[in-house]
Amino acid sequence: MRLYLLVNAACCVTFCNGIGGKSQRMLINEALMENYDRFNRPVLNTSHPVTIRVNPSLFSIIEVDVAKQTLTFKQWLNMYWYDPHLIWNPDLYEGVDQIMMQRSTIWLPDIVIVEQTSVDQVSDELSVAKIKNDGYVSIASDQLVTVTCQYDVSNFPYDTQNCSLRFSSWMYSAQEIDPYANEPTDLTVYNENGEWTLRSYTSRKRTSMADGDVYVDLYYDIKITRKPSYYITTFIWPSFLITCLSIVGVFSPFNDAGEREEKLTMGLTTLLTMAVILMIITDQMPKSSNGIPLLGTFIMLEIGIASVATLVSVFIIYTHRNWMDDAPVPNWLLQLTCMSEKKRESTSPSAIKQAWKLKDNMERESRSDPKLLVTIRKGTETLNLNINISDMRNESLRDQWSKVTHRLDLFLMIIFLIANVIICVIVMAIGNSKLND
Ligand SMILES: *[C@@H]1O[C@H](CO)[C@@H](O)[C@H](O)[C@H]1NC(C)=O
């Protein structure tokens, strides 16, 4: 008898004055579930819709896959509504005014994100609903959601994306359920993403027609901007430097021992490097993207500059080879390089030949007159000097050619380098202006 009393007392302490070992929660649950139909909308007047407050609290953006056009994020989806069948008087249950219930035992709204391709309920087995004694029901789920999203990559890597999530009921039309968004949208638990900056997270309410029924849609727009520093350091900056190097390389001074191949190789190596960079970039882009992303345009321009520079330098080498054919430096080249035309004090080879002929003739005819002969001999000495000059002229022509091409190389190198810098600056400026859109 004494032992029984003791056990009874222990029981009472343990279950907080429950009857027959049952807790107040179980009693409330039993009372509520007695005539509960979980497929019945929780309204007293069936012509009224169930009003549901939806509050998806964005926790973090996990992954933005531009190539696959998906967005993965983690959210805490909270929903609140009023269920008039879940009401009790707390005075009858020792003041218990709030209980937890298995979610599957009560009516639940079937609100989903229309764009979702997969949802991972992080704590599914723990999913309960919290019910207040006045019928106020709240549920919260921890979800890892992947949705499809149309990305516009034309400003990549300075792009801003706007992903719209459409929260909508699958089965209940606007007459049956009326969801509304919690204002303002909940960012209290948001964690920053390393690659993307969250610009805004807003909601708007729309209605849509499907199968003749009107449905309420809650749109949540996630606006994110990419942090471009990674792409600047790994793509833009190296491409710029490689192009600069190749421009300096192909216009660097050379001797005329046929280094043409070397310059071509230099140019081709640059193009190869650029092609690899371009491939890495296009791998990250959707295959069917409309238009070329900004970074792609930049790489293409760099490729263009490097190829034009290589072609021009090869052209210069070809022009330079003209000295071998005794060709004078063309006027446009002299003007372009600000070189004055060398005075042609020496006569041309044909003139010299004529002079020689003239001298022979004169010598022949003046054999009788020794005085005249001496004068002619003197004249011949001057001619000899001229002939020597003519020999040297070839050397000086070669000199002039190398000076001209050297200057031309330098001139073009500077032009191309400036063009490269301008392109880089313009691309960065366009990008930065797009960042703040
Ligand atoms: C995102 O796009 C939707 C529809 O395309 C638009 O209504 C909404 O205003 C946009 N959000 C932002 C923040 O630009």
XYZ file of C-alpha atoms and ligand atoms in Angstrom:
451
model
C 0.000 0.000 0.000
C 2.777 2.322 0.880
C 4.729 1.369 -2.188
C 1.682 1.990 -4.427
C 1.282 5.489 -3.023
C 4.919 6.195 -3.691
C 4.673 5.011 -7.277
C 1.512 7.040 -7.759
C 3.211 10.152 -6.459
C 6.160 9.565 -8.765
C 3.722 9.148 -11.632
C 2.066 12.423 -10.835
C 5.352 14.225 -10.694
C 6.546 12.703 -13.942
C 3.453 13.395 -16.029
C 2.537 16.636 -14.413
C -0.821 15.671 -13.041
C -1.920 13.607 -16.020
C -4.856 11.310 -15.639
C -4.035 7.628 -15.816
C -0.461 8.450 -16.925
C -1.514 10.506 -19.953
C 0.044 13.901 -20.483
C -2.050 17.001 -21.092
C -0.717 17.081 -24.644
C -2.065 13.609 -25.321
C -5.402 14.564 -23.865
C -5.612 17.674 -25.984
C -4.513 15.702 -29.015
C -7.180 13.078 -28.404
C -9.850 15.699 -27.962
C -8.834 17.592 -31.101
C -8.418 14.538 -33.305
C -11.693 12.914 -32.349
C -13.622 14.312 -35.307
C -10.784 15.829 -37.276
C -10.636 15.352 -41.029
C -7.226 16.326 -42.252
C -8.446 16.646 -45.829
C -11.052 19.203 -44.882
C -9.995 22.774 -45.345
C -9.850 24.505 -41.972
C -12.672 26.982 -42.486
C -16.061 27.338 -40.835
C -17.663 28.757 -43.971
C -16.578 26.698 -46.962
C -16.920 29.669 -49.309
C -14.037 31.380 -47.511
C -10.440 30.730 -48.457
C -7.843 29.735 -45.902
C -5.526 32.646 -45.359
C -1.908 31.544 -45.077
C 1.026 33.707 -44.159
C 4.069 32.454 -46.048
C 7.490 33.435 -44.824
C 10.418 31.814 -46.596
C 13.446 32.916 -44.667
C 16.463 32.812 -46.953
C 19.347 31.165 -45.134
C 22.044 31.054 -47.793
C 22.703 30.768 -51.489
C 24.569 27.517 -51.944
C 25.256 27.372 -55.651
C 24.548 29.372 -58.780
C 25.082 27.113 -61.761
C 24.889 29.348 -64.801
C 25.672 26.533 -67.246
C 22.899 24.285 -65.924
C 20.641 27.285 -65.243
C 19.942 26.264 -61.666
C 20.054 27.970 -58.303
C 20.478 26.057 -55.062
C 19.705 27.713 -51.776
C 18.789 26.852 -48.227
C 15.715 28.340 -46.637
C 13.536 28.052 -43.603
C 10.016 27.924 -44.926
C 7.580 29.130 -42.281
C 3.838 29.078 -42.790
C 1.080 30.229 -40.472
C -2.656 29.817 -40.665
C -5.730 29.517 -38.556
C -7.438 26.184 -38.050
C -10.831 26.609 -36.278
C -10.956 22.884 -35.546
C -7.852 23.011 -33.392
C -9.152 25.052 -30.477
C -9.252 24.144 -26.810
C -9.736 25.796 -23.506
C -6.431 25.809 -21.670
C -8.231 26.044 -18.338
C -9.457 22.484 -18.809
C -5.942 21.269 -19.444
C -4.084 22.912 -16.610
C -3.135 25.954 -18.547
C -1.482 24.148 -21.502
C -2.051 26.601 -24.353
C 0.298 25.250 -26.991
C 1.136 21.756 -28.239
C 3.219 20.091 -30.932
C 1.580 17.665 -33.312
C 2.779 15.348 -35.999
C 2.407 17.364 -39.182
C 0.845 14.533 -41.125
C -2.134 14.379 -38.751
C -3.494 17.866 -39.541
C -4.492 19.806 -42.640
C -1.495 21.276 -44.428
C -1.308 23.735 -47.306
C 0.382 22.231 -50.356
C 2.428 25.283 -51.192
C 5.521 24.511 -53.252
C 7.978 26.427 -55.354
C 6.897 25.839 -58.936
C 10.439 26.109 -60.331
C 11.934 23.597 -57.935
C 13.694 20.588 -59.376
C 14.556 19.061 -56.039
C 13.879 19.735 -52.393
C 15.771 18.223 -49.542
C 13.845 18.462 -46.312
C 16.760 18.720 -43.975
C 14.826 17.543 -40.900
C 11.869 15.632 -42.257
C 11.399 13.124 -39.462
C 11.314 15.914 -36.907
C 8.615 17.815 -38.753
C 5.964 18.898 -36.321
C 3.379 21.633 -36.282
C 3.004 24.030 -33.412
C -0.606 24.653 -32.432
C -1.837 27.367 -30.112
C -5.071 26.935 -28.195
C -6.769 29.606 -30.326
C -6.199 27.523 -33.467
C -3.128 29.301 -34.734
C -0.963 26.748 -36.527
C 2.656 27.301 -37.559
C 5.051 25.047 -39.366
C 8.687 25.564 -40.229
C 10.819 23.426 -42.499
C 14.493 23.528 -43.210
C 14.848 23.038 -46.951
C 17.652 22.736 -49.435
C 15.993 23.771 -52.687
C 17.218 23.651 -56.256
C 15.236 25.697 -58.735
C 15.603 26.445 -62.405
C 16.474 30.014 -63.207
C 16.995 31.874 -66.455
C 20.351 33.594 -66.285
C 21.428 36.425 -68.520
C 25.178 36.129 -68.965
C 25.734 38.979 -71.402
C 27.509 40.985 -68.700
C 29.471 38.079 -67.268
C 31.525 38.380 -65.027
C 29.851 41.652 -64.062
C 26.380 40.165 -64.123
C 23.373 40.697 -61.942
C 20.789 37.927 -61.904
C 17.167 38.034 -60.917
C 15.752 34.645 -60.008
C 12.024 34.539 -59.439
C 10.642 31.828 -57.176
C 6.947 31.170 -57.525
C 5.322 29.867 -54.388
C 1.965 28.429 -55.294
C -0.502 25.830 -54.188
C -0.647 22.757 -56.372
C -4.279 21.888 -55.850
C -6.076 24.677 -54.052
C -7.356 27.535 -56.177
C -7.694 31.147 -55.118
C -11.175 30.460 -53.736
C -9.830 27.804 -51.412
C -6.568 29.157 -50.231
C -5.212 32.664 -50.089
C -1.514 32.786 -49.338
C 0.137 36.133 -48.657
C 3.756 37.046 -48.164
C 5.225 38.156 -44.921
C 6.386 41.760 -45.346
C 9.171 42.556 -45.429
C 10.830 39.377 -46.647
C 12.861 37.671 -44.005
C 16.626 38.014 -44.220
C 17.385 37.830 -40.536
C 19.196 34.501 -40.850
C 20.858 35.183 -44.214
C 24.518 34.268 -44.622
C 26.615 35.939 -47.299
C 27.790 33.881 -50.263
C 31.430 34.113 -51.316
C 30.811 34.648 -55.002
C 27.484 36.443 -55.023
C 26.167 39.494 -53.242
C 22.464 39.455 -52.435
C 21.065 42.735 -53.736
C 17.457 42.266 -52.825
C 14.922 39.645 -51.834
C 11.421 40.891 -52.416
C 7.999 39.426 -52.902
C 5.005 40.228 -55.055
C 1.586 38.653 -55.367
C 0.066 37.644 -58.692
C -2.706 35.416 -59.876
C -2.529 32.938 -62.692
C -5.009 30.857 -64.590
C -4.613 27.144 -64.938
C -7.311 24.810 -66.197
C -9.943 27.476 -65.810
C -9.137 28.058 -62.145
C -7.475 31.103 -60.682
C -4.458 30.407 -58.533
C -2.604 32.763 -56.242
C 1.129 32.943 -56.836
C 3.625 34.492 -54.502
C 6.752 35.511 -56.337
C 10.013 35.925 -54.490
C 12.709 37.658 -56.524
C 16.256 36.865 -55.508
C 18.498 39.501 -57.054
C 22.178 38.689 -56.865
C 25.305 40.318 -58.240
C 28.489 38.427 -58.961
C 31.700 39.509 -57.297
C 33.972 39.787 -60.341
C 37.353 39.854 -58.579
C 37.948 36.134 -59.167
C 37.433 36.519 -62.911
C 39.516 39.687 -63.012
C 42.483 37.990 -61.371
C 42.219 34.689 -63.216
C 41.115 35.765 -66.687
C 41.178 39.478 -67.442
C 44.501 40.351 -65.867
C 46.461 37.355 -67.263
C 44.962 37.831 -70.742
C 45.931 41.470 -70.665
C 49.487 40.665 -69.580
C 49.912 37.850 -72.091
C 48.748 40.118 -74.904
C 51.099 42.896 -73.749
C 53.974 40.435 -73.650
C 53.206 39.085 -77.084
C 52.986 42.614 -78.522
C 56.371 43.468 -77.023
C 57.676 40.134 -78.273
C 56.613 40.400 -81.881
C 57.809 43.995 -82.206
C 61.078 43.508 -80.397
C 64.285 44.314 -82.343
C 65.715 41.507 -84.402
C 68.594 40.864 -86.690
C 67.862 39.913 -90.241
C 68.939 36.327 -89.846
C 65.423 35.092 -90.448
C 63.721 35.236 -87.062
C 60.406 35.360 -88.748
C 59.386 31.966 -87.409
C 60.168 33.058 -83.884
C 57.775 35.956 -84.111
C 55.074 33.799 -85.615
C 55.606 31.237 -82.868
C 55.306 33.961 -80.283
C 52.014 35.114 -81.772
C 50.668 31.583 -82.105
C 51.548 30.731 -78.511
C 49.580 33.735 -77.368
C 46.585 32.690 -79.421
C 46.771 29.171 -77.998
C 46.832 30.496 -74.448
C 43.866 32.721 -75.188
C 41.962 29.855 -76.771
C 42.439 27.798 -73.599
C 41.203 30.679 -71.441
C 38.235 31.157 -73.756
C 37.419 27.445 -73.492
C 37.442 27.556 -69.691
C 35.085 30.510 -69.781
C 32.673 29.018 -72.300
C 32.549 25.848 -70.189
C 30.889 27.858 -67.464
C 28.360 29.435 -69.789
C 25.059 27.920 -70.830
C 25.436 26.277 -74.214
C 22.533 28.197 -75.713
C 23.377 31.610 -74.351
C 22.153 34.500 -76.434
C 25.005 36.812 -77.203
C 28.589 36.642 -76.083
C 29.394 37.449 -72.470
C 31.493 40.531 -71.809
C 34.471 38.440 -70.749
C 34.247 36.422 -73.973
C 34.207 39.632 -76.005
C 37.249 40.830 -74.110
C 39.197 37.615 -74.728
C 38.201 37.737 -78.398
C 39.437 41.329 -78.676
C 42.694 40.295 -77.034
C 43.020 37.451 -79.513
C 42.280 39.931 -82.294
C 44.961 42.358 -81.106
C 47.553 39.611 -80.711
C 46.847 38.214 -84.194
C 46.870 41.598 -85.905
C 50.132 42.454 -84.141
C 51.679 39.195 -85.320
C 50.484 39.701 -88.891
C 51.760 43.286 -88.959
C 55.146 42.260 -87.649
C 55.455 39.558 -90.290
C 54.473 42.131 -92.904
C 57.234 44.418 -91.633
C 59.764 41.636 -91.972
C 58.682 41.054 -95.553
C 58.946 44.767 -96.304
C 62.327 44.884 -94.663
C 63.622 42.163 -96.951
C 63.229 44.605 -99.830
C 66.640 46.078 -99.021
C 68.180 42.983 -100.544
C 66.709 44.010 -103.884
C 68.331 47.409 -103.545
C 64.914 49.014 -103.243
C 64.893 52.410 -101.624
C 62.854 52.911 -98.474
C 59.373 53.908 -99.602
C 58.315 57.457 -98.884
C 55.308 56.538 -96.722
C 57.570 54.507 -94.490
C 59.982 57.405 -94.131
C 57.180 59.782 -93.300
C 55.575 57.377 -90.877
C 58.793 56.928 -88.978
C 59.755 60.612 -89.182
C 63.005 59.835 -90.979
C 64.325 62.304 -93.543
C 65.118 60.950 -96.951
C 68.848 60.407 -97.353
C 70.389 62.666 -99.949
C 71.186 60.636 -103.002
C 74.514 62.226 -103.680
C 75.682 59.127 -105.422
C 74.614 58.309 -108.923
C 72.673 55.278 -109.859
C 74.551 52.256 -111.277
C 73.250 52.866 -114.805
C 74.471 56.463 -114.672
C 77.873 55.251 -113.561
C 77.954 52.812 -116.447
C 77.104 55.638 -118.820
C 79.789 57.803 -117.282
C 82.319 55.033 -117.766
C 81.303 54.700 -121.411
C 81.582 58.448 -121.820
C 85.057 58.382 -120.216
C 86.214 55.582 -122.567
C 84.921 57.474 -125.581
C 86.578 60.683 -124.492
C 89.852 58.917 -123.803
C 89.750 57.307 -127.201
C 89.044 60.590 -128.951
C 91.535 62.699 -127.037
C 94.536 60.379 -127.452
C 96.154 63.094 -129.569
C 95.825 65.719 -126.899
C 97.781 64.806 -123.710
C 96.409 67.818 -121.835
C 92.897 66.733 -122.380
C 93.844 63.212 -121.352
C 95.114 64.448 -117.990
C 91.895 66.331 -117.397
C 89.903 63.236 -118.250
C 92.011 61.077 -115.903
C 91.314 63.547 -113.105
C 87.667 63.333 -113.914
C 87.908 59.563 -113.763
C 89.326 59.708 -110.251
C 86.252 61.581 -109.160
C 84.197 58.929 -110.929
C 86.093 56.191 -109.106
C 85.218 57.857 -105.859
C 81.612 57.854 -106.928
C 81.779 54.196 -107.777
C 83.055 53.479 -104.315
C 80.229 55.505 -102.866
C 77.870 53.421 -104.911
C 79.293 50.296 -103.341
C 78.846 51.763 -99.932
C 75.392 52.890 -100.793
C 74.143 49.375 -100.463
C 75.439 49.344 -96.898
C 73.821 52.633 -96.073
C 70.550 51.496 -97.629
C 70.603 48.447 -95.438
C 71.280 50.689 -92.479
C 68.443 52.941 -93.364
C 66.103 50.012 -93.817
C 66.915 48.618 -90.401
C 66.583 52.002 -88.797
C 63.208 52.531 -90.424
C 61.861 49.112 -89.516
C 63.237 49.434 -86.041
C 61.418 52.692 -85.562
C 58.318 51.265 -87.157
C 58.456 48.327 -84.751
C 58.721 50.641 -81.790
C 55.962 52.864 -83.088
C 53.598 49.930 -83.675
C 54.493 48.365 -80.351
C 53.397 51.513 -78.567
C 50.230 51.781 -80.677
C 49.251 48.182 -79.969
C 50.055 48.455 -76.280
C 47.917 51.566 -76.020
C 45.103 49.808 -77.900
C 45.368 46.895 -75.503
C 45.211 49.150 -72.459
C 42.240 51.021 -73.928
C 40.334 47.803 -74.581
C 41.029 46.576 -71.069
C 39.962 49.868 -69.518
C 36.790 50.041 -71.628
C 35.779 46.481 -70.724
C 36.383 47.131 -67.033
C 34.453 50.415 -67.233
C 31.487 48.786 -68.996
C 31.578 45.988 -66.451
C 31.668 48.298 -63.471
C 28.799 50.348 -64.826
C 26.761 47.133 -65.171
C 27.581 46.150 -61.610
C 25.468 48.950 -60.207
C 22.441 48.401 -62.427
C 12.941 40.411 -61.196
O 12.196 40.036 -62.330
C 10.802 40.155 -62.180
C 10.105 39.623 -63.417
O 10.944 39.419 -64.451
C 10.438 41.595 -61.917
O 9.045 41.731 -61.752
C 11.137 42.048 -60.666
O 10.859 43.398 -60.427
C 12.610 41.840 -60.800
N 13.207 42.131 -59.537
C 14.174 43.045 -59.401
C 14.665 43.276 -58.029
O 14.645 43.627 -60.349
